[in-house]
mmCIF file of C-alpha atoms in Angstrom:
data_model
loop_
_atom_site.group_PDB
_atom_site.id
_atom_site.type_symbol
_atom_site.label_atom_id
_atom_site.label_comp_id
_atom_site.label_asym_id
_atom_site.label_seq_id
_atom_site.Cartn_x
_atom_site.Cartn_y
_atom_site.Cartn_z
ATOM 1 C CA UNK A 1 121.718 111.886 78.773
ATOM 2 C CA UNK A 2 124.474 110.797 81.131
ATOM 3 C CA UNK A 3 122.803 110.179 84.477
ATOM 4 C CA UNK A 4 124.477 109.610 87.828
ATOM 5 C CA UNK A 5 122.313 107.922 90.453
ATOM 6 C CA UNK A 6 123.516 108.426 94.047
ATOM 7 C CA UNK A 7 121.522 106.135 96.365
ATOM 8 C CA UNK A 8 121.662 106.090 100.156
ATOM 9 C CA UNK A 9 121.386 102.259 100.118
ATOM 10 C CA UNK A 10 121.918 99.462 97.631
ATOM 11 C CA UNK A 11 118.947 98.945 95.284
ATOM 12 C CA UNK A 12 116.965 95.959 96.581
ATOM 13 C CA UNK A 13 113.362 94.865 96.070
ATOM 14 C CA UNK A 14 113.566 91.651 98.067
ATOM 15 C CA UNK A 15 110.776 91.119 100.583
ATOM 16 C CA UNK A 16 113.451 89.933 103.031
ATOM 17 C CA UNK A 17 116.167 92.600 102.855
ATOM 18 C CA UNK A 18 114.641 95.469 100.880
ATOM 19 C CA UNK A 19 112.485 98.341 102.063
ATOM 20 C CA UNK A 20 110.216 101.007 100.620
ATOM 21 C CA UNK A 21 113.183 103.161 99.604
ATOM 22 C CA UNK A 22 115.535 100.521 98.154
ATOM 23 C CA UNK A 23 112.778 99.065 95.990
ATOM 24 C CA UNK A 24 112.428 102.412 94.163
ATOM 25 C CA UNK A 25 115.975 102.420 92.797
ATOM 26 C CA UNK A 26 115.860 98.660 92.155
ATOM 27 C CA UNK A 27 112.788 99.066 89.945
ATOM 28 C CA UNK A 28 113.660 102.372 88.295
ATOM 29 C CA UNK A 29 117.368 102.186 87.451
ATOM 30 C CA UNK A 30 116.904 99.461 84.766
ATOM 31 C CA UNK A 31 113.971 101.417 83.308
ATOM 32 C CA UNK A 32 115.912 104.702 83.263
ATOM 33 C CA UNK A 33 118.809 102.948 81.516
ATOM 34 C CA UNK A 34 116.597 102.481 78.445
ATOM 35 C CA UNK A 35 116.725 106.262 77.893
ATOM 36 C CA UNK A 36 119.951 107.314 79.618
ATOM 37 C CA UNK A 37 123.527 106.181 80.175
ATOM 38 C CA UNK A 38 123.517 105.403 83.900
ATOM 39 C CA UNK A 39 126.264 105.324 86.506
ATOM 40 C CA UNK A 40 125.246 104.135 89.980
ATOM 41 C CA UNK A 41 126.959 105.069 93.232
ATOM 42 C CA UNK A 42 125.412 103.504 96.322
ATOM 43 C CA UNK A 43 126.318 103.302 99.993
ATOM 44 C CA UNK A 44 127.205 99.749 100.959
ATOM 45 C CA UNK A 45 126.607 98.741 104.572
ATOM 46 C CA UNK A 46 126.935 95.040 103.758
ATOM 47 C CA UNK A 47 123.255 94.196 104.247
ATOM 48 C CA UNK A 48 122.217 94.098 100.581
ATOM 49 C CA UNK A 49 123.480 92.903 97.206
ATOM 50 C CA UNK A 50 122.825 94.932 94.051
ATOM 51 C CA UNK A 51 120.619 92.819 91.741
ATOM 52 C CA UNK A 52 122.088 91.631 88.445
ATOM 53 C CA UNK A 53 119.335 93.469 86.549
ATOM 54 C CA UNK A 54 120.541 96.755 88.046
ATOM 55 C CA UNK A 55 124.253 96.049 87.493
ATOM 56 C CA UNK A 56 123.661 94.992 83.908
ATOM 57 C CA UNK A 57 121.736 98.202 83.188
ATOM 58 C CA UNK A 58 124.526 100.497 84.393
ATOM 59 C CA UNK A 59 127.712 101.637 82.738
ATOM 60 C CA UNK A 60 129.486 101.730 86.116
ATOM 61 C CA UNK A 61 128.504 100.659 89.617
ATOM 62 C CA UNK A 62 130.491 102.084 92.532
ATOM 63 C CA UNK A 63 130.092 101.025 96.174
ATOM 64 C CA UNK A 64 130.632 103.893 98.627
ATOM 65 C CA UNK A 65 131.884 103.373 102.204
ATOM 66 C CA UNK A 66 129.668 103.548 105.301
ATOM 67 C CA UNK A 67 131.069 104.250 108.761
ATOM 68 C CA UNK A 68 130.195 101.794 111.570
ATOM 69 C CA UNK A 69 126.954 102.474 113.443
ATOM 70 C CA UNK A 70 128.670 102.546 116.849
ATOM 71 C CA UNK A 71 131.178 105.139 115.618
ATOM 72 C CA UNK A 72 128.279 107.265 114.369
ATOM 73 C CA UNK A 73 126.571 107.070 117.768
ATOM 74 C CA UNK A 74 129.705 108.303 119.532
ATOM 75 C CA UNK A 75 130.059 111.128 116.993
ATOM 76 C CA UNK A 76 126.439 112.299 117.354
ATOM 77 C CA UNK A 77 127.188 115.226 119.741
ATOM 78 C CA UNK A 78 129.990 116.521 117.498
ATOM 79 C CA UNK A 79 128.468 116.537 113.999
ATOM 80 C CA UNK A 80 125.853 118.774 112.409
ATOM 81 C CA UNK A 81 124.465 115.956 110.265
ATOM 82 C CA UNK A 82 121.728 113.405 111.003
ATOM 83 C CA UNK A 83 123.334 110.265 112.375
ATOM 84 C CA UNK A 84 122.662 108.050 109.323
ATOM 85 C CA UNK A 85 123.854 110.858 107.032
ATOM 86 C CA UNK A 86 127.143 111.243 108.929
ATOM 87 C CA UNK A 87 127.797 107.515 108.497
ATOM 88 C CA UNK A 88 127.875 108.141 104.740
ATOM 89 C CA UNK A 89 129.605 111.534 104.660
ATOM 90 C CA UNK A 90 133.261 110.488 104.350
ATOM 91 C CA UNK A 91 135.892 112.212 102.260
ATOM 92 C CA UNK A 92 136.331 109.059 100.193
ATOM 93 C CA UNK A 93 132.627 109.038 99.305
ATOM 94 C CA UNK A 94 132.696 112.733 98.352
ATOM 95 C CA UNK A 95 135.703 112.197 96.089
ATOM 96 C CA UNK A 96 134.110 109.194 94.359
ATOM 97 C CA UNK A 97 130.824 111.011 93.729
ATOM 98 C CA UNK A 98 132.633 114.156 92.528
ATOM 99 C CA UNK A 99 134.541 112.125 89.942
ATOM 100 C CA UNK A 100 131.345 110.574 88.600
ATOM 101 C CA UNK A 101 129.352 113.829 88.748
ATOM 102 C CA UNK A 102 131.976 115.660 86.667
ATOM 103 C CA UNK A 103 131.020 113.415 83.716
ATOM 104 C CA UNK A 104 127.230 113.578 84.247
ATOM 105 C CA UNK A 105 124.547 115.752 82.707
ATOM 106 C CA UNK A 106 122.188 115.078 85.604
ATOM 107 C CA UNK A 107 122.304 113.585 89.095
ATOM 108 C CA UNK A 108 119.385 111.787 90.713
ATOM 109 C CA UNK A 109 120.235 111.702 94.419
ATOM 110 C CA UNK A 110 117.905 109.291 96.176
ATOM 111 C CA UNK A 111 117.350 109.526 99.917
ATOM 112 C CA UNK A 112 118.122 112.273 102.437
ATOM 113 C CA UNK A 113 121.178 110.448 103.757
ATOM 114 C CA UNK A 114 122.900 110.756 100.370
ATOM 115 C CA UNK A 115 122.253 114.509 100.179
ATOM 116 C CA UNK A 116 125.289 115.725 102.160
ATOM 117 C CA UNK A 117 127.810 113.795 100.062
ATOM 118 C CA UNK A 118 126.162 114.903 96.815
ATOM 119 C CA UNK A 119 126.163 118.564 97.867
ATOM 120 C CA UNK A 120 129.821 118.405 98.918
ATOM 121 C CA UNK A 121 130.740 116.665 95.652
ATOM 122 C CA UNK A 122 128.768 118.832 93.207
ATOM 123 C CA UNK A 123 129.009 122.329 94.728
ATOM 124 C CA UNK A 124 132.739 122.832 93.862
ATOM 125 C CA UNK A 125 132.432 121.592 90.262
ATOM 126 C CA UNK A 126 133.073 124.270 87.630
ATOM 127 C CA UNK A 127 130.325 122.790 85.444
ATOM 128 C CA UNK A 128 127.588 121.454 87.659
ATOM 129 C CA UNK A 129 125.181 118.756 86.477
ATOM 130 C CA UNK A 130 121.485 119.312 87.064
ATOM 131 C CA UNK A 131 120.522 117.760 90.401
ATOM 132 C CA UNK A 132 117.169 116.132 91.188
ATOM 133 C CA UNK A 133 116.976 115.658 94.962
ATOM 134 C CA UNK A 134 114.527 112.856 95.757
ATOM 135 C CA UNK A 135 113.993 112.737 99.510
ATOM 136 C CA UNK A 136 111.238 110.084 99.269
ATOM 137 C CA UNK A 137 109.702 111.097 102.633
ATOM 138 C CA UNK A 138 110.360 114.438 104.434
ATOM 139 C CA UNK A 139 112.687 113.316 107.191
ATOM 140 C CA UNK A 140 112.527 116.459 109.320
ATOM 141 C CA UNK A 141 108.771 115.930 109.573
ATOM 142 C CA UNK A 142 109.312 112.235 110.377
ATOM 143 C CA UNK A 143 111.577 113.026 113.326
ATOM 144 C CA UNK A 144 109.275 115.743 114.663
ATOM 145 C CA UNK A 145 106.302 113.418 114.442
ATOM 146 C CA UNK A 146 108.205 110.728 116.339
ATOM 147 C CA UNK A 147 109.317 113.246 118.977
ATOM 148 C CA UNK A 148 105.690 114.169 119.659
ATOM 149 C CA UNK A 149 105.081 110.753 121.220
ATOM 150 C CA UNK A 150 108.311 110.569 123.271
ATOM 151 C CA UNK A 151 109.696 112.214 126.365
ATOM 152 C CA UNK A 152 113.016 113.047 127.990
ATOM 153 C CA UNK A 153 116.280 112.197 126.266
ATOM 154 C CA UNK A 154 114.532 110.278 123.468
ATOM 155 C CA UNK A 155 112.452 113.332 122.588
ATOM 156 C CA UNK A 156 115.499 115.615 122.644
ATOM 157 C CA UNK A 157 117.386 113.207 120.366
ATOM 158 C CA UNK A 158 114.512 113.114 117.860
ATOM 159 C CA UNK A 159 114.231 116.910 117.803
ATOM 160 C CA UNK A 160 117.984 117.205 117.260
ATOM 161 C CA UNK A 161 117.770 114.823 114.307
ATOM 162 C CA UNK A 162 114.813 116.819 112.938
ATOM 163 C CA UNK A 163 116.748 120.095 113.105
ATOM 164 C CA UNK A 164 119.740 118.523 111.355
ATOM 165 C CA UNK A 165 117.544 116.964 108.680
ATOM 166 C CA UNK A 166 115.842 120.308 108.021
ATOM 167 C CA UNK A 167 119.205 122.066 107.652
ATOM 168 C CA UNK A 168 120.265 119.409 105.131
ATOM 169 C CA UNK A 169 116.974 119.736 103.224
ATOM 170 C CA UNK A 170 117.504 123.500 102.976
ATOM 171 C CA UNK A 171 121.108 123.144 101.807
ATOM 172 C CA UNK A 172 120.153 120.591 99.169
ATOM 173 C CA UNK A 173 117.210 122.707 98.035
ATOM 174 C CA UNK A 174 119.608 125.541 97.190
ATOM 175 C CA UNK A 175 121.647 123.204 94.958
ATOM 176 C CA UNK A 176 118.899 121.135 93.338
ATOM 177 C CA UNK A 177 117.171 122.176 90.103
ATOM 178 C CA UNK A 178 114.255 119.911 91.129
ATOM 179 C CA UNK A 179 113.231 118.538 94.521
ATOM 180 C CA UNK A 180 110.837 115.625 94.984
ATOM 181 C CA UNK A 181 109.117 113.403 97.515
ATOM 182 C CA UNK A 182 106.588 110.607 96.936
ATOM 183 C CA UNK A 183 103.309 111.800 98.455
ATOM 184 C CA UNK A 184 101.436 114.906 97.194
ATOM 185 C CA UNK A 185 100.563 116.094 100.719
ATOM 186 C CA UNK A 186 104.221 115.838 101.747
ATOM 187 C CA UNK A 187 105.239 117.753 98.608
ATOM 188 C CA UNK A 188 102.852 120.597 99.419
ATOM 189 C CA UNK A 189 103.942 120.830 103.057
ATOM 190 C CA UNK A 190 107.674 120.606 102.315
ATOM 191 C CA UNK A 191 107.379 123.056 99.418
ATOM 192 C CA UNK A 192 105.840 125.649 101.750
ATOM 193 C CA UNK A 193 108.699 125.170 104.200
ATOM 194 C CA UNK A 194 111.434 125.360 101.536
ATOM 195 C CA UNK A 195 109.764 128.160 99.595
ATOM 196 C CA UNK A 196 109.866 126.298 96.281
ATOM 197 C CA UNK A 197 107.965 123.801 94.179
ATOM 198 C CA UNK A 198 108.415 120.240 95.413
ATOM 199 C CA UNK A 199 107.358 117.508 93.017
ATOM 200 C CA UNK A 200 105.352 114.422 93.974
ATOM 201 C CA UNK A 201 106.881 111.476 92.086
ATOM 202 C CA UNK A 202 104.749 108.384 92.766
ATOM 203 C CA UNK A 203 106.097 104.912 93.381
ATOM 204 C CA UNK A 204 105.037 102.168 91.046
ATOM 205 C CA UNK A 205 103.048 99.335 92.561
ATOM 206 C CA UNK A 206 103.597 95.630 92.028
ATOM 207 C CA UNK A 207 105.370 92.568 93.359
ATOM 208 C CA UNK A 208 108.852 93.263 94.614
ATOM 209 C CA UNK A 209 110.524 90.561 92.541
ATOM 210 C CA UNK A 210 109.592 87.880 89.982
ATOM 211 C CA UNK A 211 109.769 85.074 92.559
ATOM 212 C CA UNK A 212 107.231 86.894 94.705
ATOM 213 C CA UNK A 213 104.970 87.381 91.701
ATOM 214 C CA UNK A 214 105.083 83.665 90.919
ATOM 215 C CA UNK A 215 104.368 82.753 94.526
ATOM 216 C CA UNK A 216 101.567 85.324 94.613
ATOM 217 C CA UNK A 217 99.855 83.474 91.801
ATOM 218 C CA UNK A 218 99.242 80.695 94.308
ATOM 219 C CA UNK A 219 97.218 83.095 96.467
ATOM 220 C CA UNK A 220 94.016 81.671 97.805
ATOM 221 C CA UNK A 221 95.692 79.382 100.331
ATOM 222 C CA UNK A 222 94.468 80.587 103.698
ATOM 223 C CA UNK A 223 96.956 81.705 106.313
ATOM 224 C CA UNK A 224 94.915 79.896 108.979
ATOM 225 C CA UNK A 225 91.440 78.414 109.434
ATOM 226 C CA UNK A 226 88.664 80.521 110.869
ATOM 227 C CA UNK A 227 88.145 84.289 110.521
ATOM 228 C CA UNK A 228 91.455 86.096 110.076
ATOM 229 C CA UNK A 229 92.762 89.673 110.174
ATOM 230 C CA UNK A 230 96.183 90.547 108.772
ATOM 231 C CA UNK A 231 98.827 93.258 109.000
ATOM 232 C CA UNK A 232 102.071 93.431 107.030
ATOM 233 C CA UNK A 233 104.918 95.927 107.297
ATOM 234 C CA UNK A 234 108.499 96.438 108.444
ATOM 235 C CA UNK A 235 108.214 95.726 112.158
ATOM 236 C CA UNK A 236 111.142 97.899 113.228
ATOM 237 C CA UNK A 237 109.466 101.027 111.782
ATOM 238 C CA UNK A 238 107.876 103.014 114.644
ATOM 239 C CA UNK A 239 104.547 103.792 112.878
ATOM 240 C CA UNK A 240 104.127 100.056 112.145
ATOM 241 C CA UNK A 241 104.979 99.134 115.738
ATOM 242 C CA UNK A 242 102.314 101.610 116.854
ATOM 243 C CA UNK A 243 99.814 100.071 114.406
ATOM 244 C CA UNK A 244 100.418 96.538 115.723
ATOM 245 C CA UNK A 245 100.059 97.727 119.315
ATOM 246 C CA UNK A 246 96.718 99.325 118.404
ATOM 247 C CA UNK A 247 95.592 96.134 116.664
ATOM 248 C CA UNK A 248 96.426 93.938 119.641
ATOM 249 C CA UNK A 249 95.468 96.283 122.467
ATOM 250 C CA UNK A 250 92.310 97.963 121.167
ATOM 251 C CA UNK A 251 91.058 96.604 117.856
ATOM 252 C CA UNK A 252 91.359 92.832 118.318
ATOM 253 C CA UNK A 253 89.396 92.720 121.625
ATOM 254 C CA UNK A 254 86.584 94.791 120.103
ATOM 255 C CA UNK A 255 86.452 92.548 117.013
ATOM 256 C CA UNK A 256 86.558 89.414 119.186
ATOM 257 C CA UNK A 257 83.484 90.594 121.096
ATOM 258 C CA UNK A 258 81.514 90.069 117.850
ATOM 259 C CA UNK A 259 83.675 87.382 116.179
ATOM 260 C CA UNK A 260 84.968 85.272 119.078
ATOM 261 C CA UNK A 261 87.272 82.934 117.121
ATOM 262 C CA UNK A 262 89.072 85.682 115.164
ATOM 263 C CA UNK A 263 92.844 85.456 114.752
ATOM 264 C CA UNK A 264 95.277 88.321 114.094
ATOM 265 C CA UNK A 265 98.248 87.519 111.816
ATOM 266 C CA UNK A 266 101.157 89.976 111.795
ATOM 267 C CA UNK A 267 103.883 89.620 109.146
ATOM 268 C CA UNK A 268 107.043 91.585 108.474
ATOM 269 C CA UNK A 269 110.778 91.664 108.897
ATOM 270 C CA UNK A 270 112.905 92.709 111.871
ATOM 271 C CA UNK A 271 110.305 92.496 114.631
ATOM 272 C CA UNK A 272 111.688 94.007 117.832
ATOM 273 C CA UNK A 273 110.823 93.125 121.417
ATOM 274 C CA UNK A 274 107.790 95.457 121.438
ATOM 275 C CA UNK A 275 106.164 93.365 118.700
ATOM 276 C CA UNK A 276 107.379 89.883 119.638
ATOM 277 C CA UNK A 277 106.026 90.389 123.148
ATOM 278 C CA UNK A 278 102.515 90.704 121.671
ATOM 279 C CA UNK A 279 102.510 87.253 120.032
ATOM 280 C CA UNK A 280 100.483 84.441 121.562
ATOM 281 C CA UNK A 281 96.859 83.435 121.931
ATOM 282 C CA UNK A 282 94.894 84.939 119.049
ATOM 283 C CA UNK A 283 97.986 86.803 117.778
ATOM 284 C CA UNK A 284 100.394 85.005 115.413
ATOM 285 C CA UNK A 285 103.687 86.552 114.309
ATOM 286 C CA UNK A 286 104.810 85.281 110.888
ATOM 287 C CA UNK A 287 108.079 87.141 110.323
ATOM 288 C CA UNK A 288 109.157 87.856 106.753
ATOM 289 C CA UNK A 289 106.864 86.516 104.021
ATOM 290 C CA UNK A 290 108.463 85.786 100.649
ATOM 291 C CA UNK A 291 105.194 86.353 98.759
ATOM 292 C CA UNK A 292 103.288 89.347 100.193
ATOM 293 C CA UNK A 293 100.480 88.970 97.628
ATOM 294 C CA UNK A 294 99.713 85.487 98.941
ATOM 295 C CA UNK A 295 99.574 86.816 102.502
ATOM 296 C CA UNK A 296 97.264 89.698 101.561
ATOM 297 C CA UNK A 297 94.729 87.336 100.018
ATOM 298 C CA UNK A 298 95.292 84.525 102.526
ATOM 299 C CA UNK A 299 93.534 86.457 105.297
ATOM 300 C CA UNK A 300 89.946 87.653 105.308
ATOM 301 C CA UNK A 301 90.656 91.335 106.035
ATOM 302 C CA UNK A 302 93.826 93.447 106.010
ATOM 303 C CA UNK A 303 93.729 96.147 108.711
ATOM 304 C CA UNK A 304 95.951 99.268 108.759
ATOM 305 C CA UNK A 305 95.234 101.512 111.762
ATOM 306 C CA UNK A 306 97.249 104.434 113.077
ATOM 307 C CA UNK A 307 97.985 108.125 112.634
ATOM 308 C CA UNK A 308 101.791 108.119 112.409
ATOM 309 C CA UNK A 309 104.145 108.089 109.433
ATOM 310 C CA UNK A 310 104.891 110.185 106.361
ATOM 311 C CA UNK A 311 104.964 109.348 102.667
ATOM 312 C CA UNK A 312 102.904 106.730 100.887
ATOM 313 C CA UNK A 313 102.111 103.508 102.755
ATOM 314 C CA UNK A 314 103.187 101.023 100.084
ATOM 315 C CA UNK A 315 101.621 98.013 101.794
ATOM 316 C CA UNK A 316 98.125 99.495 101.487
ATOM 317 C CA UNK A 317 98.580 99.875 97.724
ATOM 318 C CA UNK A 318 100.110 96.402 97.422
ATOM 319 C CA UNK A 319 97.214 94.859 99.358
ATOM 320 C CA UNK A 320 94.688 96.545 97.067
ATOM 321 C CA UNK A 321 96.560 95.404 93.967
ATOM 322 C CA UNK A 322 96.523 91.821 95.273
ATOM 323 C CA UNK A 323 92.752 92.012 95.713
ATOM 324 C CA UNK A 324 92.588 92.133 99.501
ATOM 325 C CA UNK A 325 89.677 93.444 101.538
ATOM 326 C CA UNK A 326 91.295 96.468 103.235
ATOM 327 C CA UNK A 327 90.190 98.519 106.231
ATOM 328 C CA UNK A 328 92.475 101.485 106.925
ATOM 329 C CA UNK A 329 92.598 104.640 108.971
ATOM 330 C CA UNK A 330 92.481 107.779 106.882
ATOM 331 C CA UNK A 331 96.112 108.474 107.759
ATOM 332 C CA UNK A 332 97.306 104.991 106.785
ATOM 333 C CA UNK A 333 95.533 105.429 103.419
ATOM 334 C CA UNK A 334 96.936 108.955 102.936
ATOM 335 C CA UNK A 335 97.024 109.982 99.321
ATOM 336 C CA UNK A 336 94.247 107.591 98.266
ATOM 337 C CA UNK A 337 90.829 108.864 97.217
ATOM 338 C CA UNK A 338 87.859 107.015 98.684
ATOM 339 C CA UNK A 339 86.400 105.418 95.551
ATOM 340 C CA UNK A 340 84.977 102.280 97.098
ATOM 341 C CA UNK A 341 88.186 100.247 96.766
ATOM 342 C CA UNK A 342 88.733 100.051 100.536
ATOM 343 C CA UNK A 343 86.976 100.928 103.786
ATOM 344 C CA UNK A 344 88.205 104.052 105.580
ATOM 345 C CA UNK A 345 87.749 104.515 109.322
ATOM 346 C CA UNK A 346 88.320 107.513 111.529
ATOM 347 C CA UNK A 347 89.386 105.837 114.795
ATOM 348 C CA UNK A 348 90.621 102.543 116.210
ATOM 349 C CA UNK A 349 87.089 101.693 117.354
ATOM 350 C CA UNK A 350 85.792 102.425 113.860
ATOM 351 C CA UNK A 351 88.512 100.215 112.342
ATOM 352 C CA UNK A 352 87.425 97.400 114.679
ATOM 353 C CA UNK A 353 83.748 97.820 113.816
ATOM 354 C CA UNK A 354 84.431 97.801 110.065
ATOM 355 C CA UNK A 355 86.692 94.749 110.328
ATOM 356 C CA UNK A 356 84.076 92.843 112.336
ATOM 357 C CA UNK A 357 81.336 93.781 109.859
ATOM 358 C CA UNK A 358 83.398 92.446 106.939
ATOM 359 C CA UNK A 359 84.256 89.234 108.775
ATOM 360 C CA UNK A 360 80.537 88.629 109.306
ATOM 361 C CA UNK A 361 79.574 89.459 105.714
ATOM 362 C CA UNK A 362 81.448 87.277 103.178
ATOM 363 C CA UNK A 363 79.391 88.568 100.244
ATOM 364 C CA UNK A 364 80.329 92.188 100.944
ATOM 365 C CA UNK A 365 83.927 91.111 101.534
ATOM 366 C CA UNK A 366 84.178 89.484 98.103
ATOM 367 C CA UNK A 367 82.594 92.529 96.478
ATOM 368 C CA UNK A 368 85.225 94.703 98.138
ATOM 369 C CA UNK A 369 88.004 92.418 96.880
ATOM 370 C CA UNK A 370 86.695 92.712 93.314
ATOM 371 C CA UNK A 371 86.499 96.510 93.564
ATOM 372 C CA UNK A 372 90.061 96.647 94.914
ATOM 373 C CA UNK A 373 91.403 94.644 91.968
ATOM 374 C CA UNK A 374 89.512 96.690 89.367
ATOM 375 C CA UNK A 375 90.417 100.030 90.955
ATOM 376 C CA UNK A 376 94.102 99.096 91.257
ATOM 377 C CA UNK A 377 94.330 98.089 87.614
ATOM 378 C CA UNK A 378 92.859 101.423 86.548
ATOM 379 C CA UNK A 379 94.347 103.853 89.076
ATOM 380 C CA UNK A 380 97.606 102.688 90.623
ATOM 381 C CA UNK A 381 100.763 103.680 88.687
ATOM 382 C CA UNK A 382 103.057 101.005 87.282
ATOM 383 C CA UNK A 383 106.825 101.206 87.584
ATOM 384 C CA UNK A 384 106.894 102.244 83.913
ATOM 385 C CA UNK A 385 104.651 105.170 84.884
ATOM 386 C CA UNK A 386 106.981 106.061 87.745
ATOM 387 C CA UNK A 387 110.023 105.932 85.441
ATOM 388 C CA UNK A 388 108.299 108.205 82.918
ATOM 389 C CA UNK A 389 107.529 110.757 85.654
ATOM 390 C CA UNK A 390 111.118 110.672 86.876
ATOM 391 C CA UNK A 391 112.507 111.095 83.354
ATOM 392 C CA UNK A 392 110.210 114.079 82.831
ATOM 393 C CA UNK A 393 111.555 115.663 86.007
ATOM 394 C CA UNK A 394 115.152 114.960 84.946
ATOM 395 C CA UNK A 395 114.528 116.446 81.516
#
């Protein structure tokens, strides 16, 4: 099979520059290349470098242009595309993808913001390749969810982006032989809206790169003395910002009333002013951590509150795989069955109470860590599993 991969960003599984979307293509492209002849076209905004393992696995690798962010902002009132999509929707990108697609049996288009270019490139072809549209998370739902917590111009902007994303989802759905997201609940909801079957293709779970895996082997070194609570995630992502604000404003004071010397340790890249302003006292901001596994096991309890966000929360799965004691809201642990591998809580107060109880009970905490490791080994999919599911969908 000749497979064209069109990715909205460069594949990247680095803990520093990658994200939940870029790690998928970084892991899967080399695995897909074992069974297919792969060409990769990716949008290059200059922030990431394609790993050698990905380049070496591909027959051709083509960087596609991205318009400047400021230009996209100015163009927002005049385009029918989501802002990040319009940055990628140039004539040069369409022509490059069309040339590659004309030689392909199948196209795996990864990420909503690559959909418009792929549609424009493939629709005119006399012989169209089979298209698998992989949105990862349903972006129209993401924007509507964000709008629900905002007012005024910010709310109107979010709703505009949601309407444009939905129009792009519907256009792509008409072209695609198969349509996929990551989380089963998202697949069911989006499928009802599009009037078609939407597949749930799970992410694999594991360290983002070999260096992180090696550093994770040194886990056991504590982040700080005394009782510790941790949170890790991209700190420019609104649901994570909301989670940190809940941890600092509501959960930490309630935990501290029972465990007075507790410290909260927040790690993640690109912290904005909303998060940096919360640091100080019992709250320590660590920035990017090169070895997430070591962070997960270097604190006593990982806490994931909140009721925002779509898709699978990768950091919850990664924390369980590392053998962390995890307390999560039911929304943060969406997609995970309660099989004793973590503690689920229905509110911020309940998260605080469960965290405090674990901090005061080291025996129960170690039992929970052991269950998390055993459950992860048996239940969480590997990247090989994820590649097999994707190949089945492509076939």
